[in-house]
Amino acid sequence: MCIRDSPLVRHGLGPGDAWGLTFWDKGQCQKRLDEANNEGIYTPLGTQPTILQPAALGGVNWGGGAVWPDQNLLLVNVNTTAMIAQILPIQDAIKASAERVMEGQRIIAPLSGTPYGLDMGPFVSPWGIPCTPPPWGELVAVDLKEGTILWKSTLGSIHELGPIPLPFELEWGTPNFGGPMITASGLVFIAATTDRRIRAFDATAGEKLWSFKLPVDATATPMTFEKDGRQYIVIVAGGHHFFERPLGDYVLAVSYTHLTLPTNREV
């Protein structure tokens, strides 16, 4: 896949872009979309609910990207889900939160110096499933010389995000916080997902090569070091309260000496 002059994520939702697992939840999403202010990427916020796409989570989030200089390649993870936000009179915002309240996935915050507050949350169905089609998180490779997207790979499994956890992984992508790291041989390591996983991808083709289950989500960027001929990947796993995910306090180091690329280039 080679895509020229394409954004990392879509800019805005069309009138018929609501998505759902069933006719019922798709209908609920379509109703919210129809009632929202939705004029594209630069739609200003107002007192009417407004679609944000890209949303406050990104596109690209704070974790940034990783560069492979030898190949002029940028690897970056993105969020593709939309959010919905509106401006409230300050009295309503203060009633909800004197300072700032984060309840699960909803943010309510007075806007300092104005007579208004912000009410913002993900654009999801009553079941908590995004109203936009998957994948909801991706890892993207960009050719910095040609200005093209070389590949996109789904990032994350939703098996722990629904009202009923699934006994198997379902890789439709998840919200992700944190960034990737790339080794000199072209292995991309990334955690970031809301499914308690850290993964390795082949930077040249986007193939997922490996994954490892963590105690909690790792909303951080990995680092690597070598000691006594063995290479280690280190990741901090603390969880995240925004999606009501479990919290923890872990620093994990794992050796990857035997992990190789399909081309038999070792880590």
PDB file of C-alpha atoms in Angstrom:
ATOM      1  CA  MET A   1       0.000   0.000   0.000  1.00  0.00           C
ATOM      2  CA  CYS A   2       1.347   3.415  -0.963  1.00  0.00           C
ATOM      3  CA  ILE A   3      -0.882   6.452  -0.391  1.00  0.00           C
ATOM      4  CA  ARG A   4       0.268   9.915  -1.507  1.00  0.00           C
ATOM      5  CA  ASP A   5      -1.034  13.182  -0.047  1.00  0.00           C
ATOM      6  CA  SER A   6      -3.289  11.363   2.404  1.00  0.00           C
ATOM      7  CA  PRO A   7      -3.798  12.507   6.021  1.00  0.00           C
ATOM      8  CA  LEU A   8      -2.844  10.112   8.809  1.00  0.00           C
ATOM      9  CA  VAL A   9      -6.511   9.950   9.863  1.00  0.00           C
ATOM     10  CA  ARG A  10      -9.757  11.106   8.303  1.00  0.00           C
ATOM     11  CA  HIS A  11     -10.761  14.761   8.698  1.00  0.00           C
ATOM     12  CA  GLY A  12     -14.420  14.827   9.613  1.00  0.00           C
ATOM     13  CA  LEU A  13     -17.472  12.578   9.307  1.00  0.00           C
ATOM     14  CA  GLY A  14     -19.990  12.565   6.491  1.00  0.00           C
ATOM     15  CA  PRO A  15     -23.771  12.574   7.102  1.00  0.00           C
ATOM     16  CA  GLY A  16     -23.993   8.812   6.571  1.00  0.00           C
ATOM     17  CA  ASP A  17     -20.800   7.764   8.362  1.00  0.00           C
ATOM     18  CA  ALA A  18     -22.393   6.551  11.603  1.00  0.00           C
ATOM     19  CA  TRP A  19     -21.453   2.942  12.424  1.00  0.00           C
ATOM     20  CA  GLY A  20     -22.771   0.252  14.731  1.00  0.00           C
ATOM     21  CA  LEU A  21     -22.667  -3.468  15.402  1.00  0.00           C
ATOM     22  CA  THR A  22     -26.451  -3.700  14.950  1.00  0.00           C
ATOM     23  CA  PHE A  23     -29.193  -1.654  13.309  1.00  0.00           C
ATOM     24  CA  TRP A  24     -30.208  -0.432  16.780  1.00  0.00           C
ATOM     25  CA  ASP A  25     -26.884   1.024  17.945  1.00  0.00           C
ATOM     26  CA  LYS A  26     -26.096   2.313  14.456  1.00  0.00           C
ATOM     27  CA  GLY A  27     -29.444   4.105  14.558  1.00  0.00           C
ATOM     28  CA  GLN A  28     -28.598   5.648  17.923  1.00  0.00           C
ATOM     29  CA  CYS A  29     -25.251   6.820  16.554  1.00  0.00           C
ATOM     30  CA  GLN A  30     -26.889   8.218  13.425  1.00  0.00           C
ATOM     31  CA  LYS A  31     -29.346  10.166  15.584  1.00  0.00           C
ATOM     32  CA  ARG A  32     -26.499  11.745  17.560  1.00  0.00           C
ATOM     33  CA  LEU A  33     -24.646  12.539  14.338  1.00  0.00           C
ATOM     34  CA  ASP A  34     -27.729  14.113  12.727  1.00  0.00           C
ATOM     35  CA  GLU A  35     -28.303  16.317  15.778  1.00  0.00           C
ATOM     36  CA  ALA A  36     -24.678  17.454  16.063  1.00  0.00           C
ATOM     37  CA  ASN A  37     -22.920  20.417  14.529  1.00  0.00           C
ATOM     38  CA  ASN A  38     -20.729  18.709  11.928  1.00  0.00           C
ATOM     39  CA  GLU A  39     -19.124  20.941   9.326  1.00  0.00           C
ATOM     40  CA  GLY A  40     -15.668  19.385   9.078  1.00  0.00           C
ATOM     41  CA  ILE A  41     -12.298  19.581  10.774  1.00  0.00           C
ATOM     42  CA  TYR A  42     -12.470  23.267  11.767  1.00  0.00           C
ATOM     43  CA  THR A  43     -16.055  23.322  13.035  1.00  0.00           C
ATOM     44  CA  PRO A  44     -16.097  25.767  15.980  1.00  0.00           C
ATOM     45  CA  LEU A  45     -17.502  24.612  19.294  1.00  0.00           C
ATOM     46  CA  GLY A  46     -20.837  26.017  20.376  1.00  0.00           C
ATOM     47  CA  THR A  47     -23.745  25.263  22.666  1.00  0.00           C
ATOM     48  CA  GLN A  48     -24.873  22.536  20.255  1.00  0.00           C
ATOM     49  CA  PRO A  49     -23.009  19.184  20.442  1.00  0.00           C
ATOM     50  CA  THR A  50     -20.152  19.287  17.908  1.00  0.00           C
ATOM     51  CA  ILE A  51     -18.317  16.405  16.218  1.00  0.00           C
ATOM     52  CA  LEU A  52     -14.516  16.446  16.678  1.00  0.00           C
ATOM     53  CA  GLN A  53     -12.631  14.397  14.066  1.00  0.00           C
ATOM     54  CA  PRO A  54      -9.675  14.167  14.591  1.00  0.00           C
ATOM     55  CA  ALA A  55     -10.564  14.305  18.266  1.00  0.00           C
ATOM     56  CA  ALA A  56      -8.817  15.454  21.421  1.00  0.00           C
ATOM     57  CA  LEU A  57      -7.059  12.063  21.558  1.00  0.00           C
ATOM     58  CA  GLY A  58      -5.546  12.593  18.079  1.00  0.00           C
ATOM     59  CA  GLY A  59      -4.693  11.608  15.278  1.00  0.00           C
ATOM     60  CA  VAL A  60      -1.243  11.627  16.773  1.00  0.00           C
ATOM     61  CA  ASN A  61      -1.169  11.975  20.549  1.00  0.00           C
ATOM     62  CA  TRP A  62       1.577  13.138  22.921  1.00  0.00           C
ATOM     63  CA  GLY A  63       3.661   9.970  22.390  1.00  0.00           C
ATOM     64  CA  GLY A  64       4.802  11.244  18.989  1.00  0.00           C
ATOM     65  CA  GLY A  65       6.592   9.056  16.459  1.00  0.00           C
ATOM     66  CA  ALA A  66       9.796   7.103  15.906  1.00  0.00           C
ATOM     67  CA  VAL A  67      12.152   7.715  12.969  1.00  0.00           C
ATOM     68  CA  TRP A  68      14.222   5.080  11.137  1.00  0.00           C
ATOM     69  CA  PRO A  69      16.889   7.332   9.538  1.00  0.00           C
ATOM     70  CA  ASP A  70      18.383   4.655   7.290  1.00  0.00           C
ATOM     71  CA  GLN A  71      15.023   4.224   5.532  1.00  0.00           C
ATOM     72  CA  ASN A  72      13.640   7.800   5.857  1.00  0.00           C
ATOM     73  CA  LEU A  73      10.690   6.231   7.655  1.00  0.00           C
ATOM     74  CA  LEU A  74       8.420   7.713  10.332  1.00  0.00           C
ATOM     75  CA  LEU A  75       6.397   5.289  12.470  1.00  0.00           C
ATOM     76  CA  VAL A  76       3.519   6.836  14.387  1.00  0.00           C
ATOM     77  CA  ASN A  77       0.418   5.565  16.168  1.00  0.00           C
ATOM     78  CA  VAL A  78      -2.898   7.336  15.671  1.00  0.00           C
ATOM     79  CA  ASN A  79      -6.394   7.424  17.159  1.00  0.00           C
ATOM     80  CA  THR A  80      -9.226   7.321  14.661  1.00  0.00           C
ATOM     81  CA  THR A  81     -12.295   7.599  16.901  1.00  0.00           C
ATOM     82  CA  ALA A  82     -14.311  10.812  17.034  1.00  0.00           C
ATOM     83  CA  MET A  83     -15.408  12.811  20.068  1.00  0.00           C
ATOM     84  CA  ILE A  84     -18.391  15.035  20.669  1.00  0.00           C
ATOM     85  CA  ALA A  85     -18.222  18.286  22.649  1.00  0.00           C
ATOM     86  CA  GLN A  86     -20.242  21.361  23.485  1.00  0.00           C
ATOM     87  CA  ILE A  87     -19.970  24.608  25.426  1.00  0.00           C
ATOM     88  CA  LEU A  88     -22.053  24.950  28.594  1.00  0.00           C
ATOM     89  CA  PRO A  89     -23.025  28.070  30.541  1.00  0.00           C
ATOM     90  CA  ILE A  90     -20.543  28.411  33.395  1.00  0.00           C
ATOM     91  CA  GLN A  91     -23.239  27.775  35.993  1.00  0.00           C
ATOM     92  CA  ASP A  92     -23.909  24.341  34.520  1.00  0.00           C
ATOM     93  CA  ALA A  93     -20.204  23.563  34.343  1.00  0.00           C
ATOM     94  CA  ILE A  94     -19.626  24.653  37.938  1.00  0.00           C
ATOM     95  CA  LYS A  95     -22.555  22.538  39.056  1.00  0.00           C
ATOM     96  CA  ALA A  96     -20.858  19.524  37.478  1.00  0.00           C
ATOM     97  CA  SER A  97     -17.376  20.422  38.655  1.00  0.00           C
ATOM     98  CA  ALA A  98     -15.999  23.325  40.686  1.00  0.00           C
ATOM     99  CA  GLU A  99     -12.553  22.757  39.204  1.00  0.00           C
ATOM    100  CA  ARG A 100     -12.379  19.841  36.786  1.00  0.00           C
ATOM    101  CA  VAL A 101     -14.090  16.476  36.870  1.00  0.00           C
ATOM    102  CA  MET A 102     -13.183  13.412  34.839  1.00  0.00           C
ATOM    103  CA  GLU A 103     -15.903  10.788  35.150  1.00  0.00           C
ATOM    104  CA  GLY A 104     -15.010   7.723  33.176  1.00  0.00           C
ATOM    105  CA  GLN A 105     -14.872   8.892  29.583  1.00  0.00           C
ATOM    106  CA  ARG A 106     -16.533  12.313  30.085  1.00  0.00           C
ATOM    107  CA  ILE A 107     -14.651  15.547  30.726  1.00  0.00           C
ATOM    108  CA  ILE A 108     -16.378  18.583  32.227  1.00  0.00           C
ATOM    109  CA  ALA A 109     -14.182  21.629  32.797  1.00  0.00           C
ATOM    110  CA  PRO A 110     -14.830  25.369  33.261  1.00  0.00           C
ATOM    111  CA  LEU A 111     -13.043  27.461  30.634  1.00  0.00           C
ATOM    112  CA  SER A 112     -11.032  29.920  32.685  1.00  0.00           C
ATOM    113  CA  GLY A 113     -11.767  33.578  31.970  1.00  0.00           C
ATOM    114  CA  THR A 114     -14.999  32.894  30.077  1.00  0.00           C
ATOM    115  CA  PRO A 115     -18.652  32.478  31.097  1.00  0.00           C
ATOM    116  CA  TYR A 116     -18.590  28.910  29.722  1.00  0.00           C
ATOM    117  CA  GLY A 117     -17.426  25.397  30.437  1.00  0.00           C
ATOM    118  CA  LEU A 118     -16.573  22.409  28.239  1.00  0.00           C
ATOM    119  CA  ASP A 119     -18.464  19.121  28.156  1.00  0.00           C
ATOM    120  CA  MET A 120     -16.636  16.534  26.054  1.00  0.00           C
ATOM    121  CA  GLY A 121     -16.611  12.762  25.608  1.00  0.00           C
ATOM    122  CA  PRO A 122     -16.151  10.048  22.975  1.00  0.00           C
ATOM    123  CA  PHE A 123     -18.690   9.711  20.176  1.00  0.00           C
ATOM    124  CA  VAL A 124     -20.033   6.312  21.199  1.00  0.00           C
ATOM    125  CA  SER A 125     -23.292   4.361  21.205  1.00  0.00           C
ATOM    126  CA  PRO A 126     -25.293   3.654  24.391  1.00  0.00           C
ATOM    127  CA  TRP A 127     -23.266   0.408  24.546  1.00  0.00           C
ATOM    128  CA  GLY A 128     -20.026   2.389  24.734  1.00  0.00           C
ATOM    129  CA  ILE A 129     -18.924   1.280  21.247  1.00  0.00           C
ATOM    130  CA  PRO A 130     -17.500   3.980  18.926  1.00  0.00           C
ATOM    131  CA  CYS A 131     -19.950   5.405  16.412  1.00  0.00           C
ATOM    132  CA  THR A 132     -17.246   5.411  13.740  1.00  0.00           C
ATOM    133  CA  PRO A 133     -16.087   2.306  11.859  1.00  0.00           C
ATOM    134  CA  PRO A 134     -12.969   0.397  12.972  1.00  0.00           C
ATOM    135  CA  PRO A 135     -10.041   0.312  13.134  1.00  0.00           C
ATOM    136  CA  TRP A 136     -10.078   2.647  16.151  1.00  0.00           C
ATOM    137  CA  GLY A 137      -6.304   2.718  16.513  1.00  0.00           C
ATOM    138  CA  GLU A 138      -3.557   2.273  13.920  1.00  0.00           C
ATOM    139  CA  LEU A 139       0.206   2.188  13.520  1.00  0.00           C
ATOM    140  CA  VAL A 140       1.228   4.099  10.388  1.00  0.00           C
ATOM    141  CA  ALA A 141       4.482   4.152   8.407  1.00  0.00           C
ATOM    142  CA  VAL A 142       5.261   7.336   6.443  1.00  0.00           C
ATOM    143  CA  ASP A 143       7.992   7.651   3.802  1.00  0.00           C
ATOM    144  CA  LEU A 144       9.533  11.012   4.709  1.00  0.00           C
ATOM    145  CA  LYS A 145      11.259  11.380   1.331  1.00  0.00           C
ATOM    146  CA  GLU A 146       8.288  10.628  -0.910  1.00  0.00           C
ATOM    147  CA  GLY A 147       5.557  11.958   1.385  1.00  0.00           C
ATOM    148  CA  THR A 148       3.552   8.746   1.159  1.00  0.00           C
ATOM    149  CA  ILE A 149       1.940   6.369   3.619  1.00  0.00           C
ATOM    150  CA  LEU A 150       3.609   2.990   3.088  1.00  0.00           C
ATOM    151  CA  TRP A 151       1.344   0.934   5.313  1.00  0.00           C
ATOM    152  CA  LYS A 152      -1.191   1.011   8.112  1.00  0.00           C
ATOM    153  CA  SER A 153      -1.629  -1.755  10.692  1.00  0.00           C
ATOM    154  CA  THR A 154      -4.477  -2.116  13.174  1.00  0.00           C
ATOM    155  CA  LEU A 155      -3.246  -1.391  16.696  1.00  0.00           C
ATOM    156  CA  GLY A 156      -5.039  -2.990  19.627  1.00  0.00           C
ATOM    157  CA  SER A 157      -7.779  -5.448  20.534  1.00  0.00           C
ATOM    158  CA  ILE A 158     -11.173  -4.443  21.930  1.00  0.00           C
ATOM    159  CA  HIS A 159     -11.745  -7.682  23.855  1.00  0.00           C
ATOM    160  CA  GLU A 160     -11.528  -5.907  27.252  1.00  0.00           C
ATOM    161  CA  LEU A 161     -13.341  -2.672  26.347  1.00  0.00           C
ATOM    162  CA  GLY A 162     -16.942  -3.804  25.933  1.00  0.00           C
ATOM    163  CA  PRO A 163     -19.552  -4.229  28.663  1.00  0.00           C
ATOM    164  CA  ILE A 164     -18.777  -7.974  28.611  1.00  0.00           C
ATOM    165  CA  PRO A 165     -15.075  -8.961  28.186  1.00  0.00           C
ATOM    166  CA  LEU A 166     -14.441 -11.414  25.355  1.00  0.00           C
ATOM    167  CA  PRO A 167     -12.364 -14.595  25.858  1.00  0.00           C
ATOM    168  CA  PHE A 168     -10.469 -13.924  22.614  1.00  0.00           C
ATOM    169  CA  GLU A 169      -8.712 -10.942  21.049  1.00  0.00           C
ATOM    170  CA  LEU A 170     -10.590  -8.894  18.467  1.00  0.00           C
ATOM    171  CA  GLU A 171      -8.120  -6.610  16.728  1.00  0.00           C
ATOM    172  CA  TRP A 172     -10.274  -3.660  15.686  1.00  0.00           C
ATOM    173  CA  GLY A 173      -7.874  -1.129  17.187  1.00  0.00           C
ATOM    174  CA  THR A 174      -8.186   0.718  20.493  1.00  0.00           C
ATOM    175  CA  PRO A 175      -7.609   4.216  21.819  1.00  0.00           C
ATOM    176  CA  ASN A 176      -3.876   4.534  22.383  1.00  0.00           C
ATOM    177  CA  PHE A 177      -1.698   6.761  24.566  1.00  0.00           C
ATOM    178  CA  GLY A 178       2.091   6.593  24.184  1.00  0.00           C
ATOM    179  CA  GLY A 179       4.469   6.196  21.280  1.00  0.00           C
ATOM    180  CA  PRO A 180       6.548   3.674  19.326  1.00  0.00           C
ATOM    181  CA  MET A 181      10.261   2.859  19.439  1.00  0.00           C
ATOM    182  CA  ILE A 182      12.285   1.419  16.554  1.00  0.00           C
ATOM    183  CA  THR A 183      15.517  -0.584  16.613  1.00  0.00           C
ATOM    184  CA  ALA A 184      18.330  -0.301  14.060  1.00  0.00           C
ATOM    185  CA  SER A 185      17.184  -3.574  12.464  1.00  0.00           C
ATOM    186  CA  GLY A 186      13.657  -2.329  11.802  1.00  0.00           C
ATOM    187  CA  LEU A 187      11.667  -3.729  14.712  1.00  0.00           C
ATOM    188  CA  VAL A 188       8.961  -1.395  16.003  1.00  0.00           C
ATOM    189  CA  PHE A 189       7.949  -1.865  19.648  1.00  0.00           C
ATOM    190  CA  ILE A 190       4.806  -0.205  20.933  1.00  0.00           C
ATOM    191  CA  ALA A 191       2.472  -0.592  23.899  1.00  0.00           C
ATOM    192  CA  ALA A 192       0.059   2.397  24.168  1.00  0.00           C
ATOM    193  CA  THR A 193      -3.131   0.364  23.573  1.00  0.00           C
ATOM    194  CA  THR A 194      -5.980  -0.080  26.046  1.00  0.00           C
ATOM    195  CA  ASP A 195      -5.711  -3.869  26.019  1.00  0.00           C
ATOM    196  CA  ARG A 196      -2.685  -4.554  28.286  1.00  0.00           C
ATOM    197  CA  ARG A 197      -0.388  -5.477  25.398  1.00  0.00           C
ATOM    198  CA  ILE A 198       3.034  -4.540  24.055  1.00  0.00           C
ATOM    199  CA  ARG A 199       3.691  -5.525  20.438  1.00  0.00           C
ATOM    200  CA  ALA A 200       6.467  -5.743  17.875  1.00  0.00           C
ATOM    201  CA  PHE A 201       5.979  -4.954  14.178  1.00  0.00           C
ATOM    202  CA  ASP A 202       8.175  -5.247  11.102  1.00  0.00           C
ATOM    203  CA  ALA A 203       8.839  -1.635  10.054  1.00  0.00           C
ATOM    204  CA  THR A 204       9.180  -2.484   6.370  1.00  0.00           C
ATOM    205  CA  ALA A 205       5.836  -4.254   5.927  1.00  0.00           C
ATOM    206  CA  GLY A 206       3.721  -3.560   9.019  1.00  0.00           C
ATOM    207  CA  GLU A 207       3.395  -7.224   9.963  1.00  0.00           C
ATOM    208  CA  LYS A 208       2.774  -7.886  13.662  1.00  0.00           C
ATOM    209  CA  LEU A 209       5.501 -10.263  14.838  1.00  0.00           C
ATOM    210  CA  TRP A 210       4.885 -10.611  18.567  1.00  0.00           C
ATOM    211  CA  SER A 211       2.789  -9.467  21.520  1.00  0.00           C
ATOM    212  CA  PHE A 212       3.100  -9.781  25.278  1.00  0.00           C
ATOM    213  CA  LYS A 213       0.420  -9.338  27.950  1.00  0.00           C
ATOM    214  CA  LEU A 214       1.142  -6.724  30.621  1.00  0.00           C
ATOM    215  CA  PRO A 215      -0.380  -6.418  34.111  1.00  0.00           C
ATOM    216  CA  VAL A 216      -2.123  -3.146  33.124  1.00  0.00           C
ATOM    217  CA  ASP A 217      -2.122  -0.838  30.105  1.00  0.00           C
ATOM    218  CA  ALA A 218       1.203   0.837  29.321  1.00  0.00           C
ATOM    219  CA  THR A 219       0.407   4.391  28.269  1.00  0.00           C
ATOM    220  CA  ALA A 220       4.085   5.136  27.721  1.00  0.00           C
ATOM    221  CA  THR A 221       6.845   4.799  25.128  1.00  0.00           C
ATOM    222  CA  PRO A 222       9.271   1.836  25.363  1.00  0.00           C
ATOM    223  CA  MET A 223      13.061   2.137  25.572  1.00  0.00           C
ATOM    224  CA  THR A 224      15.808  -0.390  24.890  1.00  0.00           C
ATOM    225  CA  PHE A 225      19.303  -1.250  26.103  1.00  0.00           C
ATOM    226  CA  GLU A 226      21.846  -4.034  25.665  1.00  0.00           C
ATOM    227  CA  LYS A 227      23.673  -5.867  28.454  1.00  0.00           C
ATOM    228  CA  ASP A 228      26.001  -8.857  28.177  1.00  0.00           C
ATOM    229  CA  GLY A 229      24.975  -9.510  24.590  1.00  0.00           C
ATOM    230  CA  ARG A 230      21.240  -9.480  25.281  1.00  0.00           C
ATOM    231  CA  GLN A 231      18.853  -6.734  24.223  1.00  0.00           C
ATOM    232  CA  TYR A 232      16.063  -5.652  26.543  1.00  0.00           C
ATOM    233  CA  ILE A 233      12.891  -3.639  26.050  1.00  0.00           C
ATOM    234  CA  VAL A 234      11.684  -1.641  29.062  1.00  0.00           C
ATOM    235  CA  ILE A 235       8.146  -0.308  29.466  1.00  0.00           C
ATOM    236  CA  VAL A 236       6.318   1.481  32.282  1.00  0.00           C
ATOM    237  CA  ALA A 237       2.765   0.186  32.831  1.00  0.00           C
ATOM    238  CA  GLY A 238       0.463   2.282  34.980  1.00  0.00           C
ATOM    239  CA  GLY A 239      -2.956   1.988  33.375  1.00  0.00           C
ATOM    240  CA  HIS A 240      -5.244   4.897  32.523  1.00  0.00           C
ATOM    241  CA  HIS A 241      -8.387   6.152  34.241  1.00  0.00           C
ATOM    242  CA  PHE A 242      -9.914   7.901  31.213  1.00  0.00           C
ATOM    243  CA  PHE A 243     -11.462   4.712  29.852  1.00  0.00           C
ATOM    244  CA  GLU A 244     -11.931   3.326  33.369  1.00  0.00           C
ATOM    245  CA  ARG A 245      -9.017   0.965  32.836  1.00  0.00           C
ATOM    246  CA  PRO A 246      -7.268  -0.809  35.754  1.00  0.00           C
ATOM    247  CA  LEU A 247      -4.409   1.109  37.363  1.00  0.00           C
ATOM    248  CA  GLY A 248      -1.025  -0.201  38.493  1.00  0.00           C
ATOM    249  CA  ASP A 249       2.605   0.701  39.084  1.00  0.00           C
ATOM    250  CA  TYR A 250       5.000  -1.477  37.070  1.00  0.00           C
ATOM    251  CA  VAL A 251       8.340  -1.205  35.296  1.00  0.00           C
ATOM    252  CA  LEU A 252       8.968  -4.278  33.121  1.00  0.00           C
ATOM    253  CA  ALA A 253      12.069  -5.360  31.192  1.00  0.00           C
ATOM    254  CA  VAL A 254      11.939  -8.259  28.732  1.00  0.00           C
ATOM    255  CA  SER A 255      14.732  -9.780  26.662  1.00  0.00           C
ATOM    256  CA  TYR A 256      14.174 -10.146  22.917  1.00  0.00           C
ATOM    257  CA  THR A 257      17.419 -11.750  21.800  1.00  0.00           C
ATOM    258  CA  HIS A 258      15.652 -14.456  19.793  1.00  0.00           C
ATOM    259  CA  LEU A 259      13.041 -12.282  18.089  1.00  0.00           C
ATOM    260  CA  THR A 260      13.884 -11.944  14.394  1.00  0.00           C
ATOM    261  CA  LEU A 261      12.438 -10.258  11.348  1.00  0.00           C
ATOM    262  CA  PRO A 262      11.053 -12.282   8.424  1.00  0.00           C
ATOM    263  CA  THR A 263      14.247 -11.370   6.557  1.00  0.00           C
ATOM    264  CA  ASN A 264      16.244 -13.114   9.315  1.00  0.00           C
ATOM    265  CA  ARG A 265      17.762  -9.858  10.510  1.00  0.00           C
ATOM    266  CA  GLU A 266      18.141 -10.178  14.274  1.00  0.00           C
ATOM    267  CA  VAL A 267      17.125  -7.497  16.737  1.00  0.00           C
TER     268      VAL A 267
END
